[in-house]
mmCIF file of C-alpha atoms in Angstrom:
data_model
loop_
_atom_site.group_PDB
_atom_site.id
_atom_site.type_symbol
_atom_site.label_atom_id
_atom_site.label_comp_id
_atom_site.label_asym_id
_atom_site.label_seq_id
_atom_site.Cartn_x
_atom_site.Cartn_y
_atom_site.Cartn_z
ATOM 1 C CA MET A 79 107.430 87.979 111.093
ATOM 2 C CA GLY A 80 108.560 84.970 109.434
ATOM 3 C CA HIS A 81 106.777 83.809 106.832
ATOM 4 C CA TRP A 82 109.070 84.545 104.143
ATOM 5 C CA THR A 83 112.583 86.138 104.610
ATOM 6 C CA LEU A 84 115.286 87.503 101.636
ATOM 7 C CA ASP A 85 116.834 84.131 101.424
ATOM 8 C CA ASP A 86 113.348 82.550 100.566
ATOM 9 C CA ILE A 87 113.565 83.589 96.768
ATOM 10 C CA ASP A 88 115.363 81.529 94.081
ATOM 11 C CA TRP A 89 117.493 84.616 92.904
ATOM 12 C CA ALA A 90 119.701 81.886 90.869
ATOM 13 C CA ALA A 91 116.711 82.164 87.887
ATOM 14 C CA PHE A 92 117.113 85.384 87.328
ATOM 15 C CA ASP A 93 116.454 86.346 83.372
ATOM 16 C CA ALA A 94 117.539 89.469 83.000
ATOM 17 C CA SER A 95 116.931 89.251 79.291
ATOM 18 C CA LYS A 96 112.573 89.169 80.353
ATOM 19 C CA VAL A 97 112.995 92.496 82.590
ATOM 20 C CA GLU A 98 111.690 95.018 80.991
ATOM 21 C CA PRO A 99 112.470 98.598 81.013
ATOM 22 C CA ASP A 100 109.666 100.019 82.045
ATOM 23 C CA ILE A 101 108.542 97.788 84.621
ATOM 24 C CA LEU A 102 112.361 98.095 86.290
ATOM 25 C CA ALA A 103 111.590 102.255 86.106
ATOM 26 C CA ALA A 104 108.183 101.543 88.609
ATOM 27 C CA ILE A 105 110.130 98.916 90.569
ATOM 28 C CA LYS A 106 113.315 101.194 91.126
ATOM 29 C CA ALA A 107 111.125 104.056 92.584
ATOM 30 C CA ALA A 108 108.471 101.184 94.678
ATOM 31 C CA ALA A 109 111.906 99.835 96.333
ATOM 32 C CA MET A 110 112.605 102.769 97.987
ATOM 33 C CA VAL A 111 109.044 104.356 98.680
ATOM 34 C CA GLU A 112 108.771 100.759 100.889
ATOM 35 C CA PHE A 113 112.319 101.136 102.423
ATOM 36 C CA ASN A 114 110.991 104.090 104.231
ATOM 37 C CA ALA A 115 108.844 102.596 106.132
ATOM 38 C CA ASP A 116 110.935 103.661 109.358
ATOM 39 C CA ASP A 117 109.334 106.561 108.849
ATOM 40 C CA TYR A 118 106.536 106.098 108.998
ATOM 41 C CA VAL A 119 106.825 103.420 111.868
ATOM 42 C CA SER A 120 108.124 106.430 114.032
ATOM 43 C CA TYR A 121 104.561 108.711 112.812
ATOM 44 C CA LEU A 122 101.763 106.278 113.604
ATOM 45 C CA CYS A 123 103.053 104.913 116.888
ATOM 46 C CA ASN A 124 103.845 108.591 117.646
ATOM 47 C CA VAL A 125 99.485 109.316 116.482
ATOM 48 C CA PHE A 126 99.007 105.653 118.501
ATOM 49 C CA THR A 127 101.432 106.732 121.294
ATOM 50 C CA GLU A 128 98.571 105.777 124.423
ATOM 51 C CA TYR A 129 98.111 102.557 122.360
ATOM 52 C CA PRO A 130 101.613 99.726 122.350
ATOM 53 C CA GLU A 131 100.133 96.609 121.544
ATOM 54 C CA VAL A 132 98.976 98.843 118.173
ATOM 55 C CA GLN A 133 102.352 100.425 118.775
ATOM 56 C CA ASP A 134 103.246 96.552 118.168
ATOM 57 C CA THR A 135 101.966 96.161 115.322
ATOM 58 C CA ILE A 136 102.892 99.076 113.079
ATOM 59 C CA ARG A 137 107.013 97.880 114.139
ATOM 60 C CA GLN A 138 105.668 94.490 112.381
ATOM 61 C CA TRP A 139 104.079 95.470 109.239
ATOM 62 C CA GLY A 140 106.771 98.710 109.317
ATOM 63 C CA ALA A 141 109.816 95.243 109.477
ATOM 64 C CA GLU A 142 107.868 93.470 106.166
ATOM 65 C CA GLU A 143 107.939 96.495 104.200
ATOM 66 C CA SER A 144 111.197 97.055 104.717
ATOM 67 C CA GLN A 145 111.758 93.769 103.983
ATOM 68 C CA HIS A 146 110.147 94.093 100.151
ATOM 69 C CA GLY A 147 112.321 97.180 100.230
ATOM 70 C CA ARG A 148 114.632 95.734 100.038
ATOM 71 C CA ALA A 149 113.796 92.429 98.039
ATOM 72 C CA LEU A 150 112.855 95.257 95.748
ATOM 73 C CA SER A 151 115.999 96.913 95.603
ATOM 74 C CA ARG A 152 118.255 93.564 95.414
ATOM 75 C CA TRP A 153 116.137 92.977 92.003
ATOM 76 C CA ALA A 154 116.894 96.501 90.539
ATOM 77 C CA GLU A 155 120.425 96.399 91.024
ATOM 78 C CA LEU A 156 120.134 92.013 89.427
ATOM 79 C CA ALA A 157 118.540 93.943 86.612
ATOM 80 C CA ASP A 158 120.373 97.004 85.876
ATOM 81 C CA PRO A 159 124.210 96.218 87.729
ATOM 82 C CA ALA A 160 124.375 100.487 87.332
ATOM 83 C CA PHE A 161 122.029 101.010 89.870
ATOM 84 C CA ASP A 162 122.741 101.961 93.367
ATOM 85 C CA PHE A 163 119.962 101.824 95.391
ATOM 86 C CA SER A 164 121.517 103.178 98.453
ATOM 87 C CA ASP A 165 122.910 106.180 96.495
ATOM 88 C CA ALA A 166 119.625 106.543 95.744
ATOM 89 C CA PHE A 167 117.663 105.869 98.736
ATOM 90 C CA ALA A 168 119.947 108.896 100.178
ATOM 91 C CA ARG A 169 118.760 111.058 97.533
ATOM 92 C CA PHE A 170 115.430 110.847 97.428
ATOM 93 C CA GLN A 171 115.527 111.377 101.705
ATOM 94 C CA ARG A 172 116.881 114.246 100.616
ATOM 95 C CA ILE A 173 113.562 115.550 98.444
ATOM 96 C CA TYR A 174 111.024 114.258 100.197
ATOM 97 C CA SER A 175 110.425 113.810 103.691
ATOM 98 C CA ILE A 176 107.368 112.764 106.084
ATOM 99 C CA PRO A 177 106.027 114.714 109.692
ATOM 100 C CA LYS A 178 107.485 111.512 111.706
ATOM 101 C CA ASP A 179 107.709 113.882 114.635
ATOM 102 C CA ALA A 180 103.899 114.482 114.251
ATOM 103 C CA THR A 181 102.273 113.424 118.032
ATOM 104 C CA GLU A 182 99.048 113.151 115.596
ATOM 105 C CA SER A 183 97.494 112.531 113.418
ATOM 106 C CA VAL A 184 97.618 114.681 109.467
ATOM 107 C CA ARG A 185 94.419 112.433 109.063
ATOM 108 C CA GLY A 186 92.671 114.892 111.468
ATOM 109 C CA SER A 187 91.936 110.765 114.196
ATOM 110 C CA ARG A 188 93.168 108.093 114.346
ATOM 111 C CA ALA A 189 90.493 106.581 112.306
ATOM 112 C CA GLY A 190 91.396 108.908 109.667
ATOM 113 C CA GLU A 191 94.615 107.509 109.883
ATOM 114 C CA MET A 192 93.845 103.883 109.476
ATOM 115 C CA ILE A 193 91.238 104.605 106.272
ATOM 116 C CA ALA A 194 94.286 106.445 105.176
ATOM 117 C CA ARG A 195 95.687 103.219 105.491
ATOM 118 C CA CYS A 196 93.576 100.942 104.038
ATOM 119 C CA VAL A 197 93.845 102.717 100.791
ATOM 120 C CA VAL A 198 97.602 102.921 100.803
ATOM 121 C CA GLU A 199 97.821 98.385 101.063
ATOM 122 C CA THR A 200 94.427 98.579 98.066
ATOM 123 C CA GLY A 201 96.972 100.594 95.786
ATOM 124 C CA THR A 202 100.091 98.371 96.869
ATOM 125 C CA SER A 203 98.183 94.759 96.693
ATOM 126 C CA SER A 204 96.465 95.795 93.616
ATOM 127 C CA PHE A 205 100.182 97.275 92.135
ATOM 128 C CA TYR A 206 102.414 93.546 92.649
ATOM 129 C CA THR A 207 99.508 91.576 91.706
ATOM 130 C CA ALA A 208 99.621 93.665 88.619
ATOM 131 C CA ILE A 209 102.600 93.252 88.543
ATOM 132 C CA LYS A 210 103.293 89.388 89.193
ATOM 133 C CA GLU A 211 100.594 89.379 86.273
ATOM 134 C CA ALA A 212 102.214 91.137 83.644
ATOM 135 C CA THR A 213 106.363 90.464 84.558
ATOM 136 C CA ASP A 214 107.966 87.337 82.345
ATOM 137 C CA GLU A 215 110.061 87.843 85.432
ATOM 138 C CA PRO A 216 110.827 84.248 87.479
ATOM 139 C CA VAL A 217 112.009 85.988 89.877
ATOM 140 C CA LEU A 218 110.868 89.815 89.981
ATOM 141 C CA LYS A 219 107.663 87.151 89.396
ATOM 142 C CA GLU A 220 107.463 85.664 92.593
ATOM 143 C CA ILE A 221 108.859 88.493 94.679
ATOM 144 C CA ALA A 222 105.743 90.572 93.661
ATOM 145 C CA GLY A 223 103.152 87.730 94.493
ATOM 146 C CA ARG A 224 104.425 87.538 98.176
ATOM 147 C CA ILE A 225 104.754 91.644 98.932
ATOM 148 C CA ALA A 226 100.963 91.164 96.835
ATOM 149 C CA ALA A 227 99.852 88.628 99.235
ATOM 150 C CA ASP A 228 101.899 90.987 102.395
ATOM 151 C CA GLU A 229 100.089 93.855 101.754
ATOM 152 C CA PHE A 230 96.531 92.304 101.047
ATOM 153 C CA ARG A 231 97.123 91.268 104.743
ATOM 154 C CA HIS A 232 98.316 94.237 106.024
ATOM 155 C CA TYR A 233 95.081 96.132 104.222
ATOM 156 C CA LYS A 234 93.246 93.504 106.926
ATOM 157 C CA LEU A 235 95.537 95.191 109.791
ATOM 158 C CA PHE A 236 94.639 98.487 109.234
ATOM 159 C CA TYR A 237 91.156 97.834 108.659
ATOM 160 C CA ASP A 238 91.135 95.419 112.309
ATOM 161 C CA THR A 239 92.143 98.692 113.794
ATOM 162 C CA LEU A 240 90.030 101.243 112.168
ATOM 163 C CA ARG A 241 87.122 99.439 113.907
ATOM 164 C CA ARG A 242 88.606 99.763 117.403
ATOM 165 C CA PHE A 243 88.937 103.138 116.329
ATOM 166 C CA GLU A 244 85.736 104.018 113.944
ATOM 167 C CA GLY A 245 83.918 105.659 116.431
ATOM 168 C CA GLU A 246 86.212 108.797 115.995
ATOM 169 C CA GLU A 247 84.762 109.106 112.097
ATOM 170 C CA PRO A 248 81.401 108.832 112.824
ATOM 171 C CA SER A 249 79.794 110.100 108.948
ATOM 172 C CA LEU A 250 80.271 108.245 105.611
ATOM 173 C CA LEU A 251 81.447 111.657 104.446
ATOM 174 C CA ALA A 252 83.673 111.896 106.684
ATOM 175 C CA ARG A 253 85.395 108.728 106.182
ATOM 176 C CA ALA A 254 85.109 108.906 102.463
ATOM 177 C CA LYS A 255 86.772 112.173 102.183
ATOM 178 C CA VAL A 256 89.848 111.100 104.440
ATOM 179 C CA ALA A 257 89.717 108.103 101.775
ATOM 180 C CA PHE A 258 89.681 110.289 98.699
ATOM 181 C CA GLY A 259 92.084 112.815 99.675
ATOM 182 C CA ARG A 260 94.578 109.329 100.014
ATOM 183 C CA VAL A 261 94.169 109.262 96.689
ATOM 184 C CA SER A 262 94.444 112.214 95.778
ATOM 185 C CA GLU A 263 97.796 112.298 97.035
ATOM 186 C CA ALA A 264 98.949 109.493 95.258
ATOM 187 C CA ASP A 265 100.734 112.048 92.235
ATOM 188 C CA ASP A 266 102.935 114.078 95.693
ATOM 189 C CA ASP A 267 106.591 114.329 96.361
ATOM 190 C CA GLU A 268 107.120 110.612 97.732
ATOM 191 C CA LEU A 269 106.841 108.559 93.996
ATOM 192 C CA ALA A 270 107.356 111.217 91.999
ATOM 193 C CA SER A 271 110.586 112.081 93.823
ATOM 194 C CA ALA A 272 111.489 108.493 94.192
ATOM 195 C CA PHE A 273 111.714 108.500 90.857
ATOM 196 C CA TYR A 274 113.306 110.875 89.950
ATOM 197 C CA ALA A 275 116.377 110.367 92.077
ATOM 198 C CA ALA A 276 116.087 106.108 91.413
ATOM 199 C CA ASN A 277 115.695 106.978 87.413
ATOM 200 C CA THR A 278 118.478 109.966 86.777
ATOM 201 C CA PRO A 279 121.748 110.761 86.482
ATOM 202 C CA ALA A 280 122.495 110.506 90.561
ATOM 203 C CA ASP A 281 125.064 114.211 89.436
ATOM 204 C CA GLY A 282 121.656 116.379 89.414
ATOM 205 C CA SER A 283 122.024 117.093 85.639
ATOM 206 C CA VAL A 284 118.641 116.760 86.193
ATOM 207 C CA PRO A 285 116.342 118.648 87.369
ATOM 208 C CA TYR A 286 114.398 118.160 89.576
ATOM 209 C CA SER A 287 109.784 118.286 88.504
ATOM 210 C CA ARG A 288 107.261 116.971 91.206
ATOM 211 C CA LYS A 289 104.326 117.253 87.922
ATOM 212 C CA ARG A 290 107.405 115.186 85.369
ATOM 213 C CA PHE A 291 108.691 112.032 87.258
ATOM 214 C CA ALA A 292 104.750 112.138 88.483
ATOM 215 C CA ALA A 293 103.998 111.319 85.873
ATOM 216 C CA ALA A 294 106.356 109.556 83.986
ATOM 217 C CA TYR A 295 106.169 106.522 87.852
ATOM 218 C CA GLU A 296 102.114 106.963 86.638
ATOM 219 C CA ALA A 297 102.415 106.628 82.798
ATOM 220 C CA ARG A 298 104.190 103.616 83.620
ATOM 221 C CA ALA A 299 102.209 102.113 87.232
ATOM 222 C CA LEU A 300 98.654 102.851 85.439
ATOM 223 C CA ALA A 301 99.992 100.828 82.353
ATOM 224 C CA LEU A 302 99.819 97.419 84.494
ATOM 225 C CA TYR A 303 96.518 97.254 85.828
ATOM 226 C CA LYS A 304 93.800 95.661 84.550
ATOM 227 C CA ARG A 305 89.989 95.628 84.927
ATOM 228 C CA HIS A 306 90.273 93.298 87.697
ATOM 229 C CA HIS A 307 92.431 95.219 89.454
ATOM 230 C CA THR A 308 90.746 98.491 89.970
ATOM 231 C CA ASP A 309 87.662 96.478 90.460
ATOM 232 C CA ARG A 310 88.390 94.879 93.632
ATOM 233 C CA LEU A 311 91.166 98.079 94.268
ATOM 234 C CA VAL A 312 87.796 99.756 94.628
ATOM 235 C CA SER A 313 85.694 96.926 96.132
ATOM 236 C CA MET A 314 88.269 97.448 99.232
ATOM 237 C CA ILE A 315 88.066 100.566 99.146
ATOM 238 C CA ALA A 316 85.049 101.064 100.169
ATOM 239 C CA LYS A 317 84.680 98.428 102.871
ATOM 240 C CA ALA A 318 87.530 100.408 104.648
ATOM 241 C CA VAL A 319 84.829 103.652 103.924
ATOM 242 C CA GLY A 320 82.560 101.178 105.706
ATOM 243 C CA VAL A 321 80.412 100.803 102.060
ATOM 244 C CA HIS A 322 79.265 97.396 100.763
ATOM 245 C CA PRO A 323 82.118 95.973 99.011
ATOM 246 C CA HIS A 324 79.756 94.590 96.229
ATOM 247 C CA GLY A 325 76.757 96.699 96.923
ATOM 248 C CA ARG A 326 75.014 98.394 94.254
ATOM 249 C CA LEU A 327 76.797 101.422 94.520
ATOM 250 C CA VAL A 328 81.011 100.189 94.311
ATOM 251 C CA ARG A 329 78.759 98.027 91.170
ATOM 252 C CA THR A 330 78.239 101.644 89.477
ATOM 253 C CA LEU A 331 81.584 103.333 91.242
ATOM 254 C CA SER A 332 84.449 100.556 89.483
ATOM 255 C CA PRO A 333 83.360 101.403 85.019
ATOM 256 C CA VAL A 334 83.576 104.306 86.602
ATOM 257 C CA VAL A 335 87.083 104.581 88.015
ATOM 258 C CA TRP A 336 87.914 102.019 85.196
ATOM 259 C CA HIS A 337 87.888 105.102 82.712
ATOM 260 C CA VAL A 338 89.330 107.575 84.959
ATOM 261 C CA TRP A 339 92.055 105.262 85.653
ATOM 262 C CA GLN A 340 92.442 105.057 81.657
ATOM 263 C CA PHE A 341 92.627 108.457 81.099
ATOM 264 C CA ARG A 342 95.046 109.142 84.550
ATOM 265 C CA LYS A 343 96.864 107.254 82.087
ATOM 266 C CA SER A 344 96.909 109.419 79.018
ATOM 267 C CA ARG A 345 97.203 112.094 81.162
ATOM 268 C CA ALA A 346 100.514 110.950 82.403
ATOM 269 C CA VAL A 347 102.074 109.317 79.155
ATOM 270 C CA GLN A 348 101.976 112.963 77.071
ATOM 271 C CA ALA A 349 103.039 114.258 80.927
ATOM 272 C CA ALA A 350 106.238 112.386 80.426
ATOM 273 C CA ALA A 351 106.940 112.791 76.749
#
């Protein structure tokens, strides 16, 4: 900790005229997912209960993730003074929770858990890089750049832990299955409920629909990505799975993933309409 704090952000540079509504909507949701790190810390520490040094690393990761949530929520409240992060976060937690009392990894092994975490950090580092490049609002650009760097470092943290336990997932197929399973969870209740809680009236007049609000988030998030973002994403996931990140397989998969990305974006836009 201590690499940066909210006091390091140049909040006075905020320019309301450069806030883009779709990015704002996505940031509100992202702030809640990041701030919810404490539940993941509890769960992961249970999974690694016999490894206090790993638990220390996890706690440091969780503190930094929570800081991301505080930075993003502060920006969102500047961009939309009517947004109350505390109320929205409480709504989010009423809808979504993880099995934080579990004593074993839901991925089947500690190695599988670290592969899944690598996938998540891959997605977040690419997401915040895409935001940094897409926004003209100077404060968000600064925050997104700082968070993207943190998430890339977190990927390395989990990758190093994975290598310690990789014997638990010996086959390439098993590792790929875990990674694919985590990627497929991108449209689960976590992001959908976060987007709903952040962007609908607090009176509950708009009913929650996982499908609808997962699509609403995805339509905004995927629109930010360029080809170089997805290429890097494929490379980082491949490395976690145990495939050469710049090998022939990755070069073959990268354009396929980009086309799938475009299809998912179009489908999400239609579903959210």
